[in-house]
Coordinates of C-alpha atoms in Angstrom, one line a residue:
X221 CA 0.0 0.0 0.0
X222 CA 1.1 3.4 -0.8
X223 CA 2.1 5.7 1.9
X224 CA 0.1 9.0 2.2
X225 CA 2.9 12.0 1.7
X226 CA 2.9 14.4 4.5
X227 CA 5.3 17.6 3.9
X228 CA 6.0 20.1 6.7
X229 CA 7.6 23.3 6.2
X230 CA 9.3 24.7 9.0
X231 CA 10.9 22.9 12.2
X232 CA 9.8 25.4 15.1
X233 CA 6.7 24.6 17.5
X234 CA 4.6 24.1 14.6
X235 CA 6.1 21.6 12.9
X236 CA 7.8 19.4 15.9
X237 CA 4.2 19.2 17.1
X238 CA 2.4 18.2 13.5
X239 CA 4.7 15.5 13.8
X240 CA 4.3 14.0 17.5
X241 CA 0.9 14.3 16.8
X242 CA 0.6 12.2 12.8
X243 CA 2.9 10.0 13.9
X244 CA 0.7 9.4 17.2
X245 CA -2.7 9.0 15.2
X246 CA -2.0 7.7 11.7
X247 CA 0.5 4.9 10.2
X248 CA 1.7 4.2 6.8
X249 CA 2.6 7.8 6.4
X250 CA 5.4 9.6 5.2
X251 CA 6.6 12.4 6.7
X252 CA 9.1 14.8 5.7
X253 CA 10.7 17.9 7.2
X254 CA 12.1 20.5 5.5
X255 CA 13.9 23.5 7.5
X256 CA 16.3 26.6 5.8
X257 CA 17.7 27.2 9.0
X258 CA 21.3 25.1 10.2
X259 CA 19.9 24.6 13.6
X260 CA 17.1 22.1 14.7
X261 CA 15.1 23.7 16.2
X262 CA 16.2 26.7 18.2
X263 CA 13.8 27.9 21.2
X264 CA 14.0 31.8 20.7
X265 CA 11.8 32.1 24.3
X266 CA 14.6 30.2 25.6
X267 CA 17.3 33.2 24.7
X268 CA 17.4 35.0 27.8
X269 CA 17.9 31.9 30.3
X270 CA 20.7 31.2 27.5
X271 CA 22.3 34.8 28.2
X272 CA 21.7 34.5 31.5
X273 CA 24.2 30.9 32.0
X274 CA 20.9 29.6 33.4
X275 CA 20.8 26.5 30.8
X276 CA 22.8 23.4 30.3
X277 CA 23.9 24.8 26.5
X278 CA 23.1 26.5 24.0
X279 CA 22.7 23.1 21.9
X280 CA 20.1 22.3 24.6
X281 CA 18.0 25.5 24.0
X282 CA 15.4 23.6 21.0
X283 CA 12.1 22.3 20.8
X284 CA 13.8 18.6 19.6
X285 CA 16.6 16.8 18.0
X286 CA 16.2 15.8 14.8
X287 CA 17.3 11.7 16.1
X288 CA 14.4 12.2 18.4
X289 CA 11.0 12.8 15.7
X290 CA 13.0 10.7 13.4
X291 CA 12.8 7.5 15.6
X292 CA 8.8 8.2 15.1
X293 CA 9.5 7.8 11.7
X294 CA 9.7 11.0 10.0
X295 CA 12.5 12.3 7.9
X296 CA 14.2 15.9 8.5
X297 CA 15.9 18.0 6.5
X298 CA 18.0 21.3 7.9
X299 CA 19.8 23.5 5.2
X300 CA 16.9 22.8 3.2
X301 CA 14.7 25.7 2.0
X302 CA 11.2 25.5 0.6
X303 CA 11.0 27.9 -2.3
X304 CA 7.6 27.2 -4.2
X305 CA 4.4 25.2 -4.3
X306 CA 3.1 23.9 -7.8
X307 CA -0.4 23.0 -6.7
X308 CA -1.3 21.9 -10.1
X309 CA 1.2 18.1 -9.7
X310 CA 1.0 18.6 -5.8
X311 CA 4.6 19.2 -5.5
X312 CA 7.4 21.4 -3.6
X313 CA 10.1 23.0 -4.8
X314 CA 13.0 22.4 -2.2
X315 CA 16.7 23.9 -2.0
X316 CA 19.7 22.8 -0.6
X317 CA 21.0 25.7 0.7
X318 CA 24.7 24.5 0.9
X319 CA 24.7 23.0 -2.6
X320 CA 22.5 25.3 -4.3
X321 CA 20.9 22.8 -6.2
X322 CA 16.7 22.3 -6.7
X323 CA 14.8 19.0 -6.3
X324 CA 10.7 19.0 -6.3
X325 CA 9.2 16.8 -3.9
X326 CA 5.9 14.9 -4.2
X327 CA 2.5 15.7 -1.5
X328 CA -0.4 14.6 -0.4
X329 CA -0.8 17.0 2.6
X330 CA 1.2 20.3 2.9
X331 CA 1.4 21.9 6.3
X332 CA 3.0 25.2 6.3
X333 CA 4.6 26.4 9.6
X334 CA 7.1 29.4 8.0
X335 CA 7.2 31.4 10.8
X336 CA 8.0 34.6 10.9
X337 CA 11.6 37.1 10.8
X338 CA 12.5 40.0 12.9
X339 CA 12.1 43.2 11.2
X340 CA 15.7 45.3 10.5
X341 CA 15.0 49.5 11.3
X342 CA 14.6 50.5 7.8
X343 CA 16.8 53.4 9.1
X344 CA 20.6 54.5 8.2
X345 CA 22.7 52.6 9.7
X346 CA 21.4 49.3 9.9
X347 CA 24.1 47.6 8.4
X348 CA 26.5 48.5 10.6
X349 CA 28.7 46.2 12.8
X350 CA 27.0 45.0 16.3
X351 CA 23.9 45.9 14.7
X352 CA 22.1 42.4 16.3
X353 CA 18.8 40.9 16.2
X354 CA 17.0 38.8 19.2
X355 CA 16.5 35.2 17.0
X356 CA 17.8 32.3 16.3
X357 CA 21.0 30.6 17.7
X358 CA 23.4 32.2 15.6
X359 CA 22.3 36.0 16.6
X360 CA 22.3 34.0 20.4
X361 CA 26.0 33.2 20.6
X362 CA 26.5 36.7 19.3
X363 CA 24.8 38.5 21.8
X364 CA 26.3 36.7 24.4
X365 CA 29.7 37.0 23.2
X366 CA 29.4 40.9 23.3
X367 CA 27.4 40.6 27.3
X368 CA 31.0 38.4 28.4
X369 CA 33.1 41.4 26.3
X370 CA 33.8 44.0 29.3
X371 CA 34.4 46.4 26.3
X372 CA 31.5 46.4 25.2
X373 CA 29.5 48.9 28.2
X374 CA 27.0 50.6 26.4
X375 CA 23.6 48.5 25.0
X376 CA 20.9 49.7 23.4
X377 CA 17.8 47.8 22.9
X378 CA 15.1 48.9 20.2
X379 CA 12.0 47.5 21.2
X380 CA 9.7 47.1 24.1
X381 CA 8.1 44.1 24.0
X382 CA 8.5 41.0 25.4
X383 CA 12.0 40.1 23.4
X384 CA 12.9 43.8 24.1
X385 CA 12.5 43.7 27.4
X386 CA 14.0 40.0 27.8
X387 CA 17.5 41.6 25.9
X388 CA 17.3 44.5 28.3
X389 CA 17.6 42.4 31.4
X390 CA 20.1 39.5 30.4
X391 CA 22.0 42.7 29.4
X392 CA 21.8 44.7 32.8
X393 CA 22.7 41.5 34.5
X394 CA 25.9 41.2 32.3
X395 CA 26.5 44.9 34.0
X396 CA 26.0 46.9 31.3
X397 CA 24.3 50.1 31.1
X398 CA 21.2 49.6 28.9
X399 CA 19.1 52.3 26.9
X400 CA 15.3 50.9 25.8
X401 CA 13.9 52.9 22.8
X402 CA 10.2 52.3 21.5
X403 CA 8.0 54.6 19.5
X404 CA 5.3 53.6 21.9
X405 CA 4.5 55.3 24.7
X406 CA 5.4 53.0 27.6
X407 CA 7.4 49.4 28.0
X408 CA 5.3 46.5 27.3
X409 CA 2.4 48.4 26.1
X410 CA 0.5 46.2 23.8
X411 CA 0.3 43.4 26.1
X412 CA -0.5 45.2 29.5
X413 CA -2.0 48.2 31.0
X414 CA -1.1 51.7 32.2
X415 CA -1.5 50.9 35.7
X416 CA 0.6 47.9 35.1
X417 CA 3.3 49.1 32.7
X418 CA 3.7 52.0 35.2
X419 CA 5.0 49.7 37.8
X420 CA 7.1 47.8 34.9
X421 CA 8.7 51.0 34.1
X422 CA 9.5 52.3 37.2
X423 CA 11.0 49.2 38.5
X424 CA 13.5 49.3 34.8
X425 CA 14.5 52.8 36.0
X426 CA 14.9 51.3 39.7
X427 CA 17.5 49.0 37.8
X428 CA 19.3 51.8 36.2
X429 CA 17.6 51.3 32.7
X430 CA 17.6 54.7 30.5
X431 CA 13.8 54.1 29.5
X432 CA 13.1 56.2 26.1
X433 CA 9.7 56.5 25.2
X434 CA 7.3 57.3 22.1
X435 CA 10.0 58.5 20.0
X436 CA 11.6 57.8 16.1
X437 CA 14.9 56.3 15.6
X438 CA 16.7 58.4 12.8
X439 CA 19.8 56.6 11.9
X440 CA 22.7 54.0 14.0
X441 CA 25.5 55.8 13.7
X442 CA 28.8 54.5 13.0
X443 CA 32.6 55.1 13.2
X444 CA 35.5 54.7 10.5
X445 CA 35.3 51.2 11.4
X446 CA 32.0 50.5 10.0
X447 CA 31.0 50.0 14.2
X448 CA 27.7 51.4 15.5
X449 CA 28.5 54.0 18.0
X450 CA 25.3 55.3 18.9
X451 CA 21.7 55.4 18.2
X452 CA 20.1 58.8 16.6
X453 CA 16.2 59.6 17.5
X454 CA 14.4 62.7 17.4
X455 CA 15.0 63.4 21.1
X456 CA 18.4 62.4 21.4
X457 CA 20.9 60.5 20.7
X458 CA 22.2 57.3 22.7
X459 CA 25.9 55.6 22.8
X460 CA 25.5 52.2 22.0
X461 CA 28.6 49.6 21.8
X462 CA 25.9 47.1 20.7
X463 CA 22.2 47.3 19.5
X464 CA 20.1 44.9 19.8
X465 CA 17.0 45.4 17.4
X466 CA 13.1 43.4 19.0
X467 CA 11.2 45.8 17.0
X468 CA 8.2 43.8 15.6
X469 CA 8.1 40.8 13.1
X470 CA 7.2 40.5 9.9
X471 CA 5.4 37.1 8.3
X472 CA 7.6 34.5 6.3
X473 CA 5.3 34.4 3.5
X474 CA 7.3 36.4 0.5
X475 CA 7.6 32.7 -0.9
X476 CA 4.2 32.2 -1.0
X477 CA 2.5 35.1 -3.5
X478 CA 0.5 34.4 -6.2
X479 CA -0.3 30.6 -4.8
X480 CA -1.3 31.0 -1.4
X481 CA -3.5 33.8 -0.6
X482 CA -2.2 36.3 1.4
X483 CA -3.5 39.2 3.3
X484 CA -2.1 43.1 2.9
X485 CA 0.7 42.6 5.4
X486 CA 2.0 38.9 4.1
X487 CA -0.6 36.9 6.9
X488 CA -1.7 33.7 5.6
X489 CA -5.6 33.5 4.8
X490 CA -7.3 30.6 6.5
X491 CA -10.7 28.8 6.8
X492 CA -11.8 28.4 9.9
X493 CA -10.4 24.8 9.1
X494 CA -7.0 26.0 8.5
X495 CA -7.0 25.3 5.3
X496 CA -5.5 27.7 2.8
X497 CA -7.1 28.9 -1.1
X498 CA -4.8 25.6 -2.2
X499 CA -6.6 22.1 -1.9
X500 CA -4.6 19.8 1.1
X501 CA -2.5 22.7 1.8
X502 CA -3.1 23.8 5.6
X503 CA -1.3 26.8 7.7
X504 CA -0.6 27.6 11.3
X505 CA 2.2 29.4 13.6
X506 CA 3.4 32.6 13.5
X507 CA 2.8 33.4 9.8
X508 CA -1.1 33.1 10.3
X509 CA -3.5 35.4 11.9
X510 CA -5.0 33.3 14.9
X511 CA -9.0 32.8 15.7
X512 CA -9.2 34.8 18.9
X513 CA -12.1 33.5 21.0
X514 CA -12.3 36.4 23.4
X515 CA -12.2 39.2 20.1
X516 CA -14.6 36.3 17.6
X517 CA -12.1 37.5 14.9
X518 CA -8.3 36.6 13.5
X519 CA -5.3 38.7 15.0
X520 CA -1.6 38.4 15.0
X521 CA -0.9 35.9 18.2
X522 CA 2.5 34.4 17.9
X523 CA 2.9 32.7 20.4
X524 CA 4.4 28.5 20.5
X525 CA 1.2 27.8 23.1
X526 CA -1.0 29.0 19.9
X527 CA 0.7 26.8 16.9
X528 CA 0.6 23.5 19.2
X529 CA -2.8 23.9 19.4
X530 CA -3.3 25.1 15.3
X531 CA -1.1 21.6 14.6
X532 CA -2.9 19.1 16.9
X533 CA -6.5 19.9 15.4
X534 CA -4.8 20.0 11.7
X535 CA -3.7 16.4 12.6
X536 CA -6.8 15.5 14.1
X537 CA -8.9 16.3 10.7
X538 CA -6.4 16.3 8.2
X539 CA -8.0 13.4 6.6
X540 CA -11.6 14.5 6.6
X541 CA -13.2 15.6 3.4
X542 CA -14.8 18.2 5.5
X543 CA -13.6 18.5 9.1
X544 CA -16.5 17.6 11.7
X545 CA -15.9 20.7 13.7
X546 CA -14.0 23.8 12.7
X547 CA -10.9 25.0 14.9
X548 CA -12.5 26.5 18.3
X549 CA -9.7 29.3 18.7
X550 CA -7.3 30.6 21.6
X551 CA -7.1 33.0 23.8
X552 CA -3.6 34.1 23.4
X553 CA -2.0 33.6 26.9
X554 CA 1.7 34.4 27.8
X555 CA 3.9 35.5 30.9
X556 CA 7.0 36.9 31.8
X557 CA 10.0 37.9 34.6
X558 CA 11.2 41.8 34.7
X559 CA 13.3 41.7 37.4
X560 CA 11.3 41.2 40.6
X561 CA 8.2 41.0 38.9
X562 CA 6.4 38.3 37.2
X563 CA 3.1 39.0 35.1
X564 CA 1.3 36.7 33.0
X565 CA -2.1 37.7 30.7
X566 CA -4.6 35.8 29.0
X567 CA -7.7 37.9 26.2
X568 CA -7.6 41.2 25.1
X569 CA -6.6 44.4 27.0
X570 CA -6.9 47.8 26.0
X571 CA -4.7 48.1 23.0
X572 CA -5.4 44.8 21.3
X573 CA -9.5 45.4 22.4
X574 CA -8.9 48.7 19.9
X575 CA -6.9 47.4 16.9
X576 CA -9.7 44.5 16.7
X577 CA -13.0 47.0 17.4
X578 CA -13.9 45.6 20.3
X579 CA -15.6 47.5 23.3
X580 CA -14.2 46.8 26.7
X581 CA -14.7 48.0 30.5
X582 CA -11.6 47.8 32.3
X583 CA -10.9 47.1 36.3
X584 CA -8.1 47.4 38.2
X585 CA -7.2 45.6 41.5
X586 CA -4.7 46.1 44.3
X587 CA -4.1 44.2 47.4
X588 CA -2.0 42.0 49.3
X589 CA -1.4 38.3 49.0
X590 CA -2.1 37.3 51.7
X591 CA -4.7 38.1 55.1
X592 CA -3.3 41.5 56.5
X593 CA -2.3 40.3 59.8
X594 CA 0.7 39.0 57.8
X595 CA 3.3 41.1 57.2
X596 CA 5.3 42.1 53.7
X597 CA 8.5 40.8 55.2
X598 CA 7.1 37.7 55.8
X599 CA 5.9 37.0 52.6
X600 CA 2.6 39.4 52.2
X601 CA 3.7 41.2 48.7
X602 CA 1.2 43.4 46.6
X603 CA -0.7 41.5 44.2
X604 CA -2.3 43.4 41.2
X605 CA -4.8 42.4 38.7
X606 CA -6.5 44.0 35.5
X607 CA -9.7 42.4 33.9
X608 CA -11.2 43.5 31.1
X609 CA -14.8 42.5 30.2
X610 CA -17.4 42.9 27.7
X611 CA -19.7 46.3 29.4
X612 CA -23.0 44.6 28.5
X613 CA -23.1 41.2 29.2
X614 CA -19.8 41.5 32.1
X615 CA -18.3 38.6 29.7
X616 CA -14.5 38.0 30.9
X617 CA -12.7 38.8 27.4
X618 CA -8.9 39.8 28.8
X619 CA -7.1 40.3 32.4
X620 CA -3.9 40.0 34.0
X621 CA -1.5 39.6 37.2
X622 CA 1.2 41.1 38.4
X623 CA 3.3 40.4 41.8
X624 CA 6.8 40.2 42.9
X625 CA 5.5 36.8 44.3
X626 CA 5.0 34.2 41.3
X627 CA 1.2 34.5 41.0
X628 CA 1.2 33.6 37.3
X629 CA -0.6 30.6 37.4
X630 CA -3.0 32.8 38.0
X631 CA -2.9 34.0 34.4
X632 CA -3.9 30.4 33.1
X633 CA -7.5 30.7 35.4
X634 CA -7.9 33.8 33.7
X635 CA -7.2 31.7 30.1
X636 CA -9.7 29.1 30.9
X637 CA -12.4 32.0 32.0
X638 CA -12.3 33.6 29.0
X639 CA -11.8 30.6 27.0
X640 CA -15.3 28.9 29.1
X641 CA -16.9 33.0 28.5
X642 CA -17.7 32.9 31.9
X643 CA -18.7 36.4 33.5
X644 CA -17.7 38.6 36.1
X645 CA -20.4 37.6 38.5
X646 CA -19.2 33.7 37.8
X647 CA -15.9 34.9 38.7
X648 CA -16.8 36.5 42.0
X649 CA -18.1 33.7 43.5
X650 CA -16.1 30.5 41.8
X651 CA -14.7 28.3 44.4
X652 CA -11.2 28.7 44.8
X653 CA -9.8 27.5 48.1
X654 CA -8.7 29.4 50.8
X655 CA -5.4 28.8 53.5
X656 CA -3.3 31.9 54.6
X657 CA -0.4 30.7 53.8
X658 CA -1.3 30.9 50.1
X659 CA -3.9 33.5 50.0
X660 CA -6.9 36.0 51.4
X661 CA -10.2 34.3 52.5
X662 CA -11.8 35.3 49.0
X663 CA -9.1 34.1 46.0
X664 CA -7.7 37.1 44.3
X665 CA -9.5 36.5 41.5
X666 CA -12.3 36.3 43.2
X667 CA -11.8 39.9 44.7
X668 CA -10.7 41.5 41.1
X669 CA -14.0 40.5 39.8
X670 CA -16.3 41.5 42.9
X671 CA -14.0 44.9 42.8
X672 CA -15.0 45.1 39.3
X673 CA -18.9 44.6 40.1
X674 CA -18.5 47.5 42.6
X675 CA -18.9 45.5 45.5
X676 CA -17.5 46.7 48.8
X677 CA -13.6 46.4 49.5
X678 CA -13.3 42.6 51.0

């Protein structure tokens, strides 16, 4: 019997997962991997532990070894690049990028996981020696060669997100002085709220951090040789020994025009089946605007907890005429460490809620940990939480936590709230245990929400 052809583009979350999961529900398959990169399968959210020395190595730092899916049975292929589908004979066209030479590759099923690149300041400059991005393995090594260099003193990070913010710290740590620069108005800002951000923001200057704030990079400038000495905005300008660009992402989908349809900004189009405009060609990752369950619309959500889920229902149905239920969606959840504090949010907040059209009511809430007759010192921190909620109906659609006491575990309740569209007043009274050394007498969720409903401080 002939084996059904399965082709995978891409080796990140996406694609290790499609595979654990065919080779799990389906035999006499054939499964091949195809990834451009050298590396299998670096873990970019791993990159800061890496900078940090808080990993075993940097050859640790990946989703899986190739020796490992290929015991399943699958076949993978680094150095190799997909360059084109030709949907008419169901084929790829694949490059070895060491050899240079072509070969076209036969399909039954085509799952595309291309992921997505880090954008490059389309600014003067760019070009310029220890001018770095925050991806991959090789830009990994590199960055932490210049943290170990005690020449290098000055570092300045463009970008304020996650990676951003991630690069800023490994880099303090390494005891350097570090300058963050964002056209947006505060640190973090599209994932949290003001009254969090504030708290983010003052605890970066606390660490000595030169925060810089809604303004344009101009140019990197450079010295005779061809090394970035400082970074140029509209407000100022900043020495830098290194830079280290997070500033956004761009699709990997340049490959793809004029077979697979594509948005105006290079996303992916998909059914709510995940299927693309080509027949047996499917999509998830990065590179594909995710079902949002809290906004009921498709949004950029790149995040590996998102593609697991996109590649387990695509192997679930991928051999179903006409799939029995179409993909139910995420929430987009996600944490992080700045220093002392650890936050971790699930939905929509204030930004997001805006560049989707979708009318929210915010709440904020502020209190301790843990009863008041224990003191801060004794482990009694503040504990903060945001929830944001549909004004009409009081549907949970976003929220988050914030502590210097690991409370994030917190943020996947909030996850499965939204996800379940349970409402504030189901919040307020769900039954969450209760013990001082852990918590208040009502949960903290619990107390967010009644806050929220205007009940009377607990």
């Amino acid at each position: 019997m002939l084996k059904t052809k399965i082709i995978i583009v891409g080796a990140s979350h996406g694609g290790h997962q499609s595979i654990l999961e065919l080779t799990r529900q389906y035999q006499n398959i054939d499964i091949k991997l195809f990834e451009a990169g050298d590396f299998i399968s670096f873990m970019s959210c791993g990159m800061e532990l890496y900078l940090e020395n808080s990993v075993t190595d940097v050859n640790d730092v990946r989703n899986f070894r190739p020796e490992d899916v290929e015991k399943l049975g699958a076949e993978i292929y680094n150095n190799h690049e997909v360059t084109a589908i030709n949907s008419d004979n169901k084929t790829v066209t694949v490059k070895d990028v060491t050899t240079g030479n072509a070969k076209n590759y036969d399909y039954d099923k085509l799952i595309l996981s291309s992921g997505v690149t880090p954008n490059h300041l389309p600014v003067p400059g760019n070009e310029l020696e220890n001018v770095y991005l925050m991806r991959g393995k090789d830009w990994a090594t590199k960055i932490k060669a210049k943290l170990e260099d005690p020449t290098v003193k000055n570092i300045t990070v463009v970008g304020a997100g996650y990676i951003g913010v991630e690069a800023v710290e490994a880099s303090v740590k390494a005891g350097k002085h570090v300058t963050l620069i964002d056209m947006i108005d505060r640190p973090l800002g599209n994932y949290l709220d003001s009254d969090m951000t504030h708290l983010i923001s003052q605890k970066l200057l606390d660490k000595g951090v030169t925060v810089v704030t809604d303004v344009q990079i101009e140019r990197y400038e450079g010295d005779t040789d061809n090394q970035v000495v400082s970074v140029q905005t509209n407000e100022g300008e900043y020495p830098s020994d290194l830079v280290i660009q997070a500033a956004g992402i761009k699709p990997n989908t340049d490959w793809l025009k004029g077979t697979i349809d594509l948005d105006e900004q290079g996303w992916i189009k998909t059914d709510e089946y995940l299927k693309t405009n080509v027949p047996d060609v499917y999509a998830v990752g990065d590179a594909v605007l995710a079902y949002s369950i809290p906004a009921q619309t498709k949004m950029p959500i790149a995040l590996a907890s998102v593609v697991r889920r996109e590649a387990r229902y695509i192997a679930a149905h991928l051999f179903e005429k006409t799939p029995a239920v179409p993909f139910s969606g995420v929430v987009g959840s996600s944490a992080l460490s700045v220093f002392d504090y650890h936050f971790a949010t699930a939905g929509l907040n204030t930004t997001t809620a805006k560049k989707v059209g979708v009318t929210i009511k915010t709440a904020f809430y502020q209190d301790t940990l843990r009863p008041d007759y224990v003191p801060n010192q004794m482990g009694n921190p503040n504990v903060y939480v945001s929830l944001a909620y549909d004004p009409q109906t009081h549907r949970l659609l976003g929220g988050a936590v914030l502590s210097t006491h690991d409370i994030t575990a917190q943020g996947n309740v909030l996850s499965l709230a939204i996800q379940q569209k349970i409402s504030l007043e189901d919040l307020a009274q769900a039954d969450f245990f209760f013990q001082p050394g852990f918590d208040r007498q009502w949960s903290l969720l619990n107390l967010a929400a009644q806050h929220a409903l205007g009940e009377p401080r607990f």
